mmCIF file of C-alpha atoms in Angstrom:
data_model
loop_
_atom_site.group_PDB
_atom_site.id
_atom_site.type_symbol
_atom_site.label_atom_id
_atom_site.label_comp_id
_atom_site.label_asym_id
_atom_site.label_seq_id
_atom_site.Cartn_x
_atom_site.Cartn_y
_atom_site.Cartn_z
ATOM 1 C CA MET A 110 0.000 0.000 0.000
ATOM 2 C CA ASN A 111 1.377 3.409 -1.009
ATOM 3 C CA PRO A 112 1.837 5.531 2.126
ATOM 4 C CA GLY A 113 0.658 8.581 0.175
ATOM 5 C CA ASP A 114 -2.730 6.989 -0.558
ATOM 6 C CA GLY A 115 -4.146 8.016 2.788
ATOM 7 C CA PHE A 116 -3.193 11.617 2.203
ATOM 8 C CA GLY A 117 -4.658 11.434 -1.291
ATOM 9 C CA ILE A 118 -7.971 10.086 0.024
ATOM 10 C CA GLN A 119 -8.039 12.708 2.762
ATOM 11 C CA ARG A 120 -7.304 15.462 0.222
ATOM 12 C CA VAL A 121 -10.171 14.265 -2.020
ATOM 13 C CA GLN A 122 -12.528 14.196 0.962
ATOM 14 C CA ILE A 123 -11.523 17.727 1.978
ATOM 15 C CA ASN A 124 -11.985 19.004 -1.603
ATOM 16 C CA ALA A 125 -15.403 17.348 -1.803
ATOM 17 C CA GLN A 126 -16.384 18.888 1.529
ATOM 18 C CA VAL A 127 -15.287 22.364 0.378
ATOM 19 C CA THR A 128 -17.225 21.928 -2.879
ATOM 20 C CA ASN A 129 -20.355 20.848 -1.018
ATOM 21 C CA GLU A 130 -20.027 23.714 1.438
ATOM 22 C CA ALA A 131 -19.616 26.189 -1.450
ATOM 23 C CA GLY A 132 -22.628 24.765 -3.256
ATOM 24 C CA GLY A 133 -24.639 24.736 -0.072
ATOM 25 C CA GLY A 134 -23.546 28.311 0.612
ATOM 26 C CA ILE A 135 -24.898 29.526 -2.720
ATOM 27 C CA LEU A 136 -28.188 27.713 -2.208
ATOM 28 C CA ASP A 137 -28.473 28.927 1.367
ATOM 29 C CA GLU A 138 -27.720 32.476 0.252
ATOM 30 C CA PHE A 139 -30.408 32.319 -2.429
ATOM 31 C CA ARG A 140 -32.889 30.807 0.005
ATOM 32 C CA ALA A 141 -32.183 33.492 2.620
ATOM 33 C CA GLU A 142 -32.496 36.255 -0.007
ATOM 34 C CA PHE A 143 -35.726 34.785 -1.356
ATOM 35 C CA LEU A 144 -37.294 34.478 2.101
ATOM 36 C CA ALA A 145 -36.232 38.012 3.012
ATOM 37 C CA SER A 146 -37.735 39.389 -0.201
ATOM 38 C CA TRP A 147 -40.872 37.317 0.291
ATOM 39 C CA HIS A 148 -41.421 38.681 3.808
ATOM 40 C CA ARG A 149 -40.927 42.259 2.630
ATOM 41 C CA LEU A 150 -43.535 41.904 -0.146
ATOM 42 C CA PRO A 151 -46.937 43.122 1.136
ATOM 43 C CA ASN A 152 -50.441 41.994 0.144
ATOM 44 C CA LYS A 153 -49.268 38.571 -1.003
ATOM 45 C CA SER A 154 -52.479 36.739 -0.077
ATOM 46 C CA PHE A 155 -54.559 39.402 -1.796
ATOM 47 C CA PHE A 156 -52.541 39.228 -5.026
ATOM 48 C CA PHE A 157 -52.172 35.462 -5.295
ATOM 49 C CA SER A 158 -55.848 34.847 -4.502
ATOM 50 C CA LEU A 159 -56.869 37.141 -7.346
ATOM 51 C CA LEU A 160 -54.209 35.629 -9.603
ATOM 52 C CA ALA A 161 -55.525 32.112 -8.928
ATOM 53 C CA ALA A 162 -59.052 33.225 -9.871
ATOM 54 C CA TRP A 163 -57.732 34.951 -13.025
ATOM 55 C CA VAL A 164 -55.809 31.829 -14.072
ATOM 56 C CA ALA A 165 -58.854 29.635 -13.399
ATOM 57 C CA LEU A 166 -60.970 31.849 -15.664
ATOM 58 C CA PHE A 167 -58.584 31.405 -18.579
ATOM 59 C CA HIS A 168 -58.168 27.715 -17.874
ATOM 60 C CA ILE A 169 -61.914 27.046 -17.971
ATOM 61 C CA PHE A 170 -63.074 29.683 -20.476
ATOM 62 C CA GLY A 171 -59.873 30.606 -22.289
ATOM 63 C CA ASN A 172 -60.186 29.070 -25.741
ATOM 64 C CA SER A 173 -63.273 28.956 -27.935
ATOM 65 C CA THR A 174 -61.749 27.575 -31.146
ATOM 66 C CA LEU A 175 -61.659 23.871 -30.120
ATOM 67 C CA GLY A 176 -60.085 23.215 -33.517
ATOM 68 C CA TYR A 177 -56.413 22.286 -33.749
ATOM 69 C CA THR A 178 -56.476 21.053 -30.164
ATOM 70 C CA HIS A 179 -59.756 20.291 -28.418
ATOM 71 C CA THR A 180 -59.448 22.203 -25.177
ATOM 72 C CA SER A 181 -61.137 25.122 -23.488
ATOM 73 C CA SER A 182 -57.923 26.005 -21.619
ATOM 74 C CA LEU A 183 -55.889 28.858 -23.033
ATOM 75 C CA PHE A 184 -52.767 27.402 -21.431
ATOM 76 C CA THR A 185 -53.196 24.011 -23.099
ATOM 77 C CA TRP A 186 -53.708 25.807 -26.420
ATOM 78 C CA LEU A 187 -50.502 27.766 -25.821
ATOM 79 C CA TYR A 188 -48.584 24.589 -24.999
ATOM 80 C CA TYR A 189 -49.787 23.073 -28.269
ATOM 81 C CA CYS A 190 -48.632 26.166 -30.193
ATOM 82 C CA TYR A 191 -45.230 26.117 -28.532
ATOM 83 C CA ASN A 192 -44.796 22.346 -28.848
ATOM 84 C CA PRO A 193 -46.810 21.064 -31.833
ATOM 85 C CA MET A 194 -47.082 17.301 -32.131
ATOM 86 C CA GLN A 195 -46.047 17.577 -35.769
ATOM 87 C CA GLU A 196 -44.222 20.193 -37.789
ATOM 88 C CA VAL A 197 -46.620 22.969 -38.672
ATOM 89 C CA PRO A 198 -45.611 25.100 -41.663
ATOM 90 C CA GLY A 199 -44.747 28.591 -40.480
ATOM 91 C CA ALA A 200 -45.059 27.691 -36.794
ATOM 92 C CA ASP A 201 -41.966 28.515 -34.797
ATOM 93 C CA ASP A 202 -43.065 29.650 -31.360
ATOM 94 C CA ALA A 203 -41.016 27.395 -29.087
ATOM 95 C CA HIS A 204 -39.423 30.460 -27.482
ATOM 96 C CA GLY A 205 -42.746 31.017 -25.706
ATOM 97 C CA ASN A 206 -41.836 28.193 -23.326
ATOM 98 C CA PHE A 207 -39.048 30.319 -21.833
ATOM 99 C CA VAL A 208 -40.553 33.822 -21.783
ATOM 100 C CA PRO A 209 -42.245 33.482 -18.333
ATOM 101 C CA PHE A 210 -38.926 32.392 -16.810
ATOM 102 C CA VAL A 211 -37.159 35.354 -18.448
ATOM 103 C CA VAL A 212 -39.731 37.767 -17.005
ATOM 104 C CA LEU A 213 -39.483 36.221 -13.526
ATOM 105 C CA GLY A 214 -35.700 36.360 -13.737
ATOM 106 C CA LEU A 215 -35.770 40.064 -14.591
ATOM 107 C CA LEU A 216 -38.226 40.766 -11.762
ATOM 108 C CA TRP A 217 -35.852 38.970 -9.403
ATOM 109 C CA TRP A 218 -32.941 41.002 -10.806
ATOM 110 C CA LYS A 219 -34.892 44.215 -10.040
ATOM 111 C CA ARG A 220 -36.166 43.000 -6.654
ATOM 112 C CA LYS A 221 -34.225 45.514 -4.546
ATOM 113 C CA HIS A 222 -35.549 48.422 -6.566
ATOM 114 C CA LEU A 223 -39.107 47.059 -6.568
ATOM 115 C CA LEU A 224 -39.182 46.303 -2.849
ATOM 116 C CA ALA A 225 -37.789 49.736 -2.018
ATOM 117 C CA LEU A 226 -40.906 51.355 -3.504
ATOM 118 C CA GLU A 227 -43.970 52.375 -1.561
ATOM 119 C CA LEU A 228 -46.122 49.312 -2.218
ATOM 120 C CA LYS A 229 -49.823 49.641 -1.465
ATOM 121 C CA PRO A 230 -53.117 48.853 -3.251
ATOM 122 C CA TRP A 231 -54.019 51.142 -6.115
ATOM 123 C CA TRP A 232 -57.637 50.747 -7.159
ATOM 124 C CA PRO A 233 -57.372 52.497 -10.571
ATOM 125 C CA SER A 234 -55.577 49.319 -11.702
ATOM 126 C CA LEU A 235 -59.065 47.836 -11.977
ATOM 127 C CA PHE A 236 -59.201 49.604 -15.352
ATOM 128 C CA LEU A 237 -56.254 47.489 -16.550
ATOM 129 C CA LEU A 238 -57.964 44.382 -15.248
ATOM 130 C CA GLY A 239 -61.166 45.371 -17.042
ATOM 131 C CA LEU A 240 -59.233 46.068 -20.239
ATOM 132 C CA GLY A 241 -57.662 42.623 -20.094
ATOM 133 C CA LEU A 242 -61.104 41.067 -19.609
ATOM 134 C CA LEU A 243 -62.560 43.001 -22.555
ATOM 135 C CA VAL A 244 -59.699 41.955 -24.829
ATOM 136 C CA HIS A 245 -60.219 38.346 -23.793
ATOM 137 C CA LEU A 246 -63.973 38.523 -24.403
ATOM 138 C CA ALA A 247 -63.320 39.960 -27.867
ATOM 139 C CA GLY A 248 -60.861 37.172 -28.655
ATOM 140 C CA TYR A 249 -63.235 34.553 -27.268
ATOM 141 C CA ALA A 250 -66.133 35.896 -29.352
ATOM 142 C CA ILE A 251 -64.231 35.990 -32.659
ATOM 143 C CA GLN A 252 -62.249 32.810 -31.889
ATOM 144 C CA GLN A 253 -58.834 34.473 -31.779
ATOM 145 C CA PRO A 254 -56.967 33.006 -28.796
ATOM 146 C CA ARG A 255 -54.010 35.305 -29.474
ATOM 147 C CA LEU A 256 -56.140 38.208 -28.273
ATOM 148 C CA SER A 257 -56.999 36.219 -25.169
ATOM 149 C CA VAL A 258 -53.275 35.729 -24.491
ATOM 150 C CA VAL A 259 -52.815 39.498 -24.625
ATOM 151 C CA GLY A 260 -55.832 39.974 -22.366
ATOM 152 C CA PHE A 261 -54.477 37.486 -19.847
ATOM 153 C CA PHE A 262 -51.126 39.231 -19.445
ATOM 154 C CA VAL A 263 -52.700 42.700 -19.378
ATOM 155 C CA GLY A 264 -54.902 41.439 -16.544
ATOM 156 C CA VAL A 265 -51.940 39.981 -14.632
ATOM 157 C CA TYR A 266 -50.151 43.308 -14.989
ATOM 158 C CA GLY A 267 -53.239 45.068 -13.671
ATOM 159 C CA LEU A 268 -53.404 42.706 -10.694
ATOM 160 C CA THR A 269 -49.840 43.622 -9.713
ATOM 161 C CA GLY A 270 -50.826 47.297 -9.746
ATOM 162 C CA LEU A 271 -53.962 46.534 -7.784
ATOM 163 C CA ALA A 272 -51.885 44.897 -5.054
ATOM 164 C CA TRP A 273 -48.737 47.043 -5.091
ATOM 165 C CA GLY A 274 -49.562 50.366 -6.739
ATOM 166 C CA TRP A 275 -48.678 52.552 -9.675
ATOM 167 C CA ARG A 276 -45.018 52.772 -8.720
ATOM 168 C CA TRP A 277 -44.763 48.997 -9.111
ATOM 169 C CA LEU A 278 -46.485 49.245 -12.504
ATOM 170 C CA ALA A 279 -44.001 51.858 -13.690
ATOM 171 C CA ALA A 280 -40.947 49.968 -12.418
ATOM 172 C CA SER A 281 -42.051 46.557 -13.727
ATOM 173 C CA PHE A 282 -43.318 47.695 -17.134
ATOM 174 C CA PHE A 283 -40.254 46.452 -19.007
ATOM 175 C CA PRO A 284 -40.242 42.874 -17.712
ATOM 176 C CA PHE A 285 -43.987 42.579 -18.298
ATOM 177 C CA ILE A 286 -43.814 43.930 -21.855
ATOM 178 C CA LEU A 287 -41.697 40.890 -22.730
ATOM 179 C CA PHE A 288 -44.806 38.750 -22.312
ATOM 180 C CA GLY A 289 -45.641 40.005 -25.793
ATOM 181 C CA PHE A 290 -43.188 37.392 -27.058
ATOM 182 C CA SER A 291 -45.483 34.739 -25.571
ATOM 183 C CA VAL A 292 -48.130 35.442 -28.223
ATOM 184 C CA PRO A 293 -47.719 32.696 -30.856
ATOM 185 C CA LEU A 294 -47.385 34.001 -34.395
ATOM 186 C CA GLY A 295 -48.106 30.788 -36.283
ATOM 187 C CA SER A 296 -49.013 31.514 -39.903
ATOM 188 C CA LEU A 297 -48.953 35.268 -39.207
ATOM 189 C CA ALA A 298 -45.155 35.018 -39.338
ATOM 190 C CA GLU A 299 -45.432 34.647 -43.116
ATOM 191 C CA VAL A 300 -45.960 38.420 -43.300
ATOM 192 C CA VAL A 301 -42.379 38.778 -42.051
ATOM 193 C CA THR A 302 -40.793 35.656 -43.507
ATOM 194 C CA ALA A 303 -41.899 36.263 -47.119
ATOM 195 C CA PRO A 304 -39.936 39.509 -47.641
ATOM 196 C CA LEU A 305 -37.038 38.222 -45.516
ATOM 197 C CA ARG A 306 -36.699 35.168 -47.747
ATOM 198 C CA HIS A 307 -36.514 37.307 -50.869
ATOM 199 C CA TRP A 308 -34.072 39.785 -49.341
ATOM 200 C CA VAL A 309 -31.741 37.033 -48.121
ATOM 201 C CA ALA A 310 -31.856 35.260 -51.492
ATOM 202 C CA ALA A 311 -31.166 38.502 -53.398
ATOM 203 C CA ILE A 312 -28.234 39.476 -51.149
ATOM 204 C CA VAL A 313 -26.673 35.998 -51.293
ATOM 205 C CA ALA A 314 -27.001 35.978 -55.087
ATOM 206 C CA GLY A 315 -25.415 39.433 -55.311
ATOM 207 C CA ILE A 316 -22.465 38.357 -53.169
ATOM 208 C CA ALA A 317 -22.048 35.161 -55.192
ATOM 209 C CA HIS A 318 -21.935 37.130 -58.451
ATOM 210 C CA LEU A 319 -18.925 39.095 -57.163
ATOM 211 C CA GLY A 320 -16.782 36.012 -57.778
ATOM 212 C CA LEU A 321 -17.820 33.363 -55.306
ATOM 213 C CA ALA A 322 -20.260 31.672 -57.699
ATOM 214 C CA PRO A 323 -20.699 33.788 -60.857
ATOM 215 C CA ASP A 324 -23.016 31.244 -62.447
ATOM 216 C CA LEU A 325 -25.460 31.247 -59.530
ATOM 217 C CA VAL A 326 -29.080 31.798 -60.553
ATOM 218 C CA ARG A 327 -31.876 33.119 -58.347
ATOM 219 C CA GLU A 328 -35.550 32.539 -58.976
ATOM 220 C CA GLY A 329 -37.629 33.994 -56.172
ATOM 221 C CA THR A 330 -36.344 32.331 -53.020
ATOM 222 C CA GLN A 331 -34.496 29.555 -54.879
ATOM 223 C CA ILE A 332 -30.797 29.702 -55.677
ATOM 224 C CA PHE A 333 -28.904 27.195 -57.863
ATOM 225 C CA ASP A 334 -26.068 27.030 -60.357
ATOM 226 C CA ARG A 335 -26.496 26.474 -64.076
ATOM 227 C CA GLN A 336 -25.144 22.936 -63.864
ATOM 228 C CA ASN A 337 -27.659 22.231 -61.084
ATOM 229 C CA SER A 338 -24.872 20.810 -58.939
ATOM 230 C CA PHE A 339 -26.543 22.492 -55.979
ATOM 231 C CA HIS A 340 -30.035 23.820 -55.414
ATOM 232 C CA TYR A 341 -31.479 25.478 -52.323
ATOM 233 C CA ASP A 342 -34.836 26.971 -51.482
ATOM 234 C CA ILE A 343 -34.713 29.522 -48.676
ATOM 235 C CA ALA A 344 -37.555 28.172 -46.560
ATOM 236 C CA PRO A 345 -39.403 30.214 -43.926
ATOM 237 C CA ALA A 346 -37.340 28.592 -41.174
ATOM 238 C CA CYS A 347 -34.176 29.779 -42.934
ATOM 239 C CA SER A 348 -35.434 33.286 -43.598
ATOM 240 C CA GLY A 349 -34.477 34.653 -40.237
ATOM 241 C CA ILE A 350 -37.753 34.504 -38.300
ATOM 242 C CA ARG A 351 -36.269 32.185 -35.686
ATOM 243 C CA SER A 352 -33.182 34.293 -35.195
ATOM 244 C CA LEU A 353 -35.252 37.479 -35.490
ATOM 245 C CA ILE A 354 -37.622 36.622 -32.629
ATOM 246 C CA SER A 355 -34.767 35.365 -30.462
ATOM 247 C CA LEU A 356 -32.670 38.422 -31.252
ATOM 248 C CA MET A 357 -35.554 40.792 -30.538
ATOM 249 C CA LEU A 358 -35.945 39.210 -27.113
ATOM 250 C CA ILE A 359 -32.222 39.263 -26.394
ATOM 251 C CA THR A 360 -31.675 42.816 -27.649
ATOM 252 C CA ALA A 361 -34.638 44.060 -25.609
ATOM 253 C CA ILE A 362 -33.118 42.582 -22.447
ATOM 254 C CA TYR A 363 -29.563 43.614 -23.298
ATOM 255 C CA GLY A 364 -30.578 47.166 -24.126
ATOM 256 C CA ALA A 365 -32.642 47.574 -20.959
ATOM 257 C CA ILE A 366 -30.007 46.295 -18.538
ATOM 258 C CA SER A 367 -27.035 47.938 -20.251
ATOM 259 C CA PHE A 368 -28.289 51.430 -21.127
ATOM 260 C CA ASP A 369 -30.337 54.117 -19.436
ATOM 261 C CA LYS A 370 -31.056 56.349 -22.411
ATOM 262 C CA PRO A 371 -34.223 55.327 -24.312
ATOM 263 C CA TRP A 372 -32.724 56.051 -27.731
ATOM 264 C CA LYS A 373 -29.827 53.675 -27.096
ATOM 265 C CA ARG A 374 -32.232 50.974 -25.968
ATOM 266 C CA ALA A 375 -34.252 51.561 -29.132
ATOM 267 C CA VAL A 376 -31.157 51.317 -31.354
ATOM 268 C CA ILE A 377 -30.118 48.033 -29.740
ATOM 269 C CA PHE A 378 -33.624 46.595 -30.045
ATOM 270 C CA LEU A 379 -34.154 47.663 -33.664
ATOM 271 C CA SER A 380 -30.761 46.273 -34.646
ATOM 272 C CA ALA A 381 -32.298 42.794 -34.380
ATOM 273 C CA PHE A 382 -33.942 43.226 -37.792
ATOM 274 C CA PRO A 383 -30.874 43.910 -39.963
ATOM 275 C CA LEU A 384 -28.682 41.607 -37.872
ATOM 276 C CA ALA A 385 -31.035 38.672 -38.401
ATOM 277 C CA ILE A 386 -30.686 39.195 -42.154
ATOM 278 C CA ILE A 387 -26.899 39.603 -41.933
ATOM 279 C CA GLY A 388 -26.569 36.405 -39.911
ATOM 280 C CA ASN A 389 -28.620 34.398 -42.392
ATOM 281 C CA VAL A 390 -26.742 35.884 -45.344
ATOM 282 C CA ALA A 391 -23.446 34.865 -43.724
ATOM 283 C CA ARG A 392 -24.641 31.301 -43.205
ATOM 284 C CA LEU A 393 -26.079 30.873 -46.688
ATOM 285 C CA THR A 394 -23.074 32.488 -48.375
ATOM 286 C CA PHE A 395 -20.848 30.046 -46.534
ATOM 287 C CA THR A 396 -23.180 27.246 -47.669
ATOM 288 C CA VAL A 397 -22.833 28.291 -51.327
ATOM 289 C CA MET A 398 -19.040 28.494 -50.962
ATOM 290 C CA VAL A 399 -18.882 24.962 -49.544
ATOM 291 C CA ALA A 400 -21.201 23.691 -52.271
ATOM 292 C CA GLU A 401 -18.985 25.254 -54.944
ATOM 293 C CA VAL A 402 -15.881 23.644 -53.510
ATOM 294 C CA ALA A 403 -17.100 20.270 -52.212
ATOM 295 C CA GLY A 404 -20.441 19.691 -53.916
ATOM 296 C CA HIS A 405 -24.120 19.792 -53.099
ATOM 297 C CA GLN A 406 -23.987 17.129 -50.392
ATOM 298 C CA ALA A 407 -21.399 19.043 -48.374
ATOM 299 C CA GLY A 408 -23.344 22.271 -48.846
ATOM 300 C CA SER A 409 -26.528 20.610 -47.630
ATOM 301 C CA ALA A 410 -24.716 19.341 -44.541
ATOM 302 C CA VAL A 411 -23.550 22.884 -43.792
ATOM 303 C CA GLU A 412 -27.011 24.308 -44.359
ATOM 304 C CA THR A 413 -28.528 21.756 -41.986
ATOM 305 C CA ASN A 414 -25.927 21.810 -39.225
ATOM 306 C CA ALA A 415 -24.546 25.342 -39.257
ATOM 307 C CA GLY A 416 -27.602 27.204 -38.022
ATOM 308 C CA PHE A 417 -25.522 28.475 -35.114
ATOM 309 C CA VAL A 418 -23.608 30.676 -37.574
ATOM 310 C CA THR A 419 -26.659 32.910 -37.997
ATOM 311 C CA PHE A 420 -26.978 33.437 -34.279
ATOM 312 C CA ALA A 421 -23.251 33.716 -33.575
ATOM 313 C CA VAL A 422 -22.737 36.426 -36.195
ATOM 314 C CA ALA A 423 -25.778 38.386 -35.020
ATOM 315 C CA ILE A 424 -24.882 38.174 -31.321
ATOM 316 C CA GLY A 425 -21.316 39.242 -32.048
ATOM 317 C CA LEU A 426 -22.557 42.297 -33.952
ATOM 318 C CA VAL A 427 -25.026 43.174 -31.162
ATOM 319 C CA LEU A 428 -22.218 43.122 -28.610
ATOM 320 C CA ALA A 429 -20.034 45.215 -30.909
ATOM 321 C CA LEU A 430 -22.851 47.730 -31.323
ATOM 322 C CA GLY A 431 -23.373 47.835 -27.558
ATOM 323 C CA HIS A 432 -19.660 48.423 -27.020
ATOM 324 C CA TRP A 433 -19.746 51.299 -29.511
ATOM 325 C CA LEU A 434 -22.802 52.869 -27.858
ATOM 326 C CA ARG A 435 -21.451 52.565 -24.343
ATOM 327 C CA GLU A 436 -20.286 55.871 -22.935
ATOM 328 C CA ARG A 437 -16.593 56.167 -22.196
ATOM 329 C CA PRO A 438 -15.550 57.821 -18.950
ATOM 330 C CA THR A 439 -14.144 61.256 -19.621
ATOM 331 C CA SER A 440 -10.665 61.777 -18.276
ATOM 332 C CA THR A 441 -9.770 65.113 -16.793
ATOM 333 C CA LEU A 442 -6.186 66.231 -17.082
ATOM 334 C CA VAL A 443 -4.852 67.881 -13.932
ATOM 335 C CA PRO A 444 -1.891 70.129 -14.552
ATOM 336 C CA ALA A 445 1.257 69.076 -12.777
ATOM 337 C CA PRO A 446 2.193 71.225 -9.802
ATOM 338 C CA LYS A 447 4.973 73.689 -10.403
ATOM 339 C CA PRO A 448 8.225 72.898 -8.658
#
């Protein structure tokens, strides 16, 4: 038996104990912070009782279509839209699964500011609650569950103001506005994807004609060479709608937490539109280059497996734009004292 084995075992045990204590410390710290914030939050029973009744309303009488999925629950309908059992053309709303967690995370990030406010009931918030109910009734009557989704979140926002006041409404407006990304677009996304597909195809063809693939031909959203050694159709999923929605969500969060000036936040948010196109152009141009060099099969493999290129290029440009917009500290030169 190696005499150093005992020391080795003891060292491993000590390292494991330190790791466990560190992990436990983080969890204990979060638990203590959560309980402290929970105790400081007033009118909890009032708010959560009303919230439970509001949720029950939309669970029982939330969806009147009973078509694609036979349910009267708005939440079951939303789950079907976010996670369809089969691929639905134009449907790409899986990001809706994560939006509530993003909003809760941002509320937790702002907890110190929110809890420092004067929190008390504010009865004019009943107007927001009534507005949410009216929007839902309109959506229920004309069988448009998307309107009911909007009505539900407007009502939840109104309930927070009813329990904690107008100052809470003003301070929490940004996190709550992100619930707009929870509204499934479905076939409505075609309004955006159709022009995006044509723009991406035209830009890729223009770049190819500069020398990358001079014989490339574009017909609508299809690009191919004259020998037909490769042929691609820029489908809606490749047009940028996936990266656009994700980028809009990310740029909204990044702009809000990184900048105070509204115009800078607006610039960061609106940059999602051109950057989604740039990212897709970069990916498809790279696909054409690979197809020219290694053939259609290699190009298809790139097109299928290199979707991360779109997002990586766009995120890199967003960060570069944010770095450019960030204010530099001004240095003041103090004259040296005379000897």
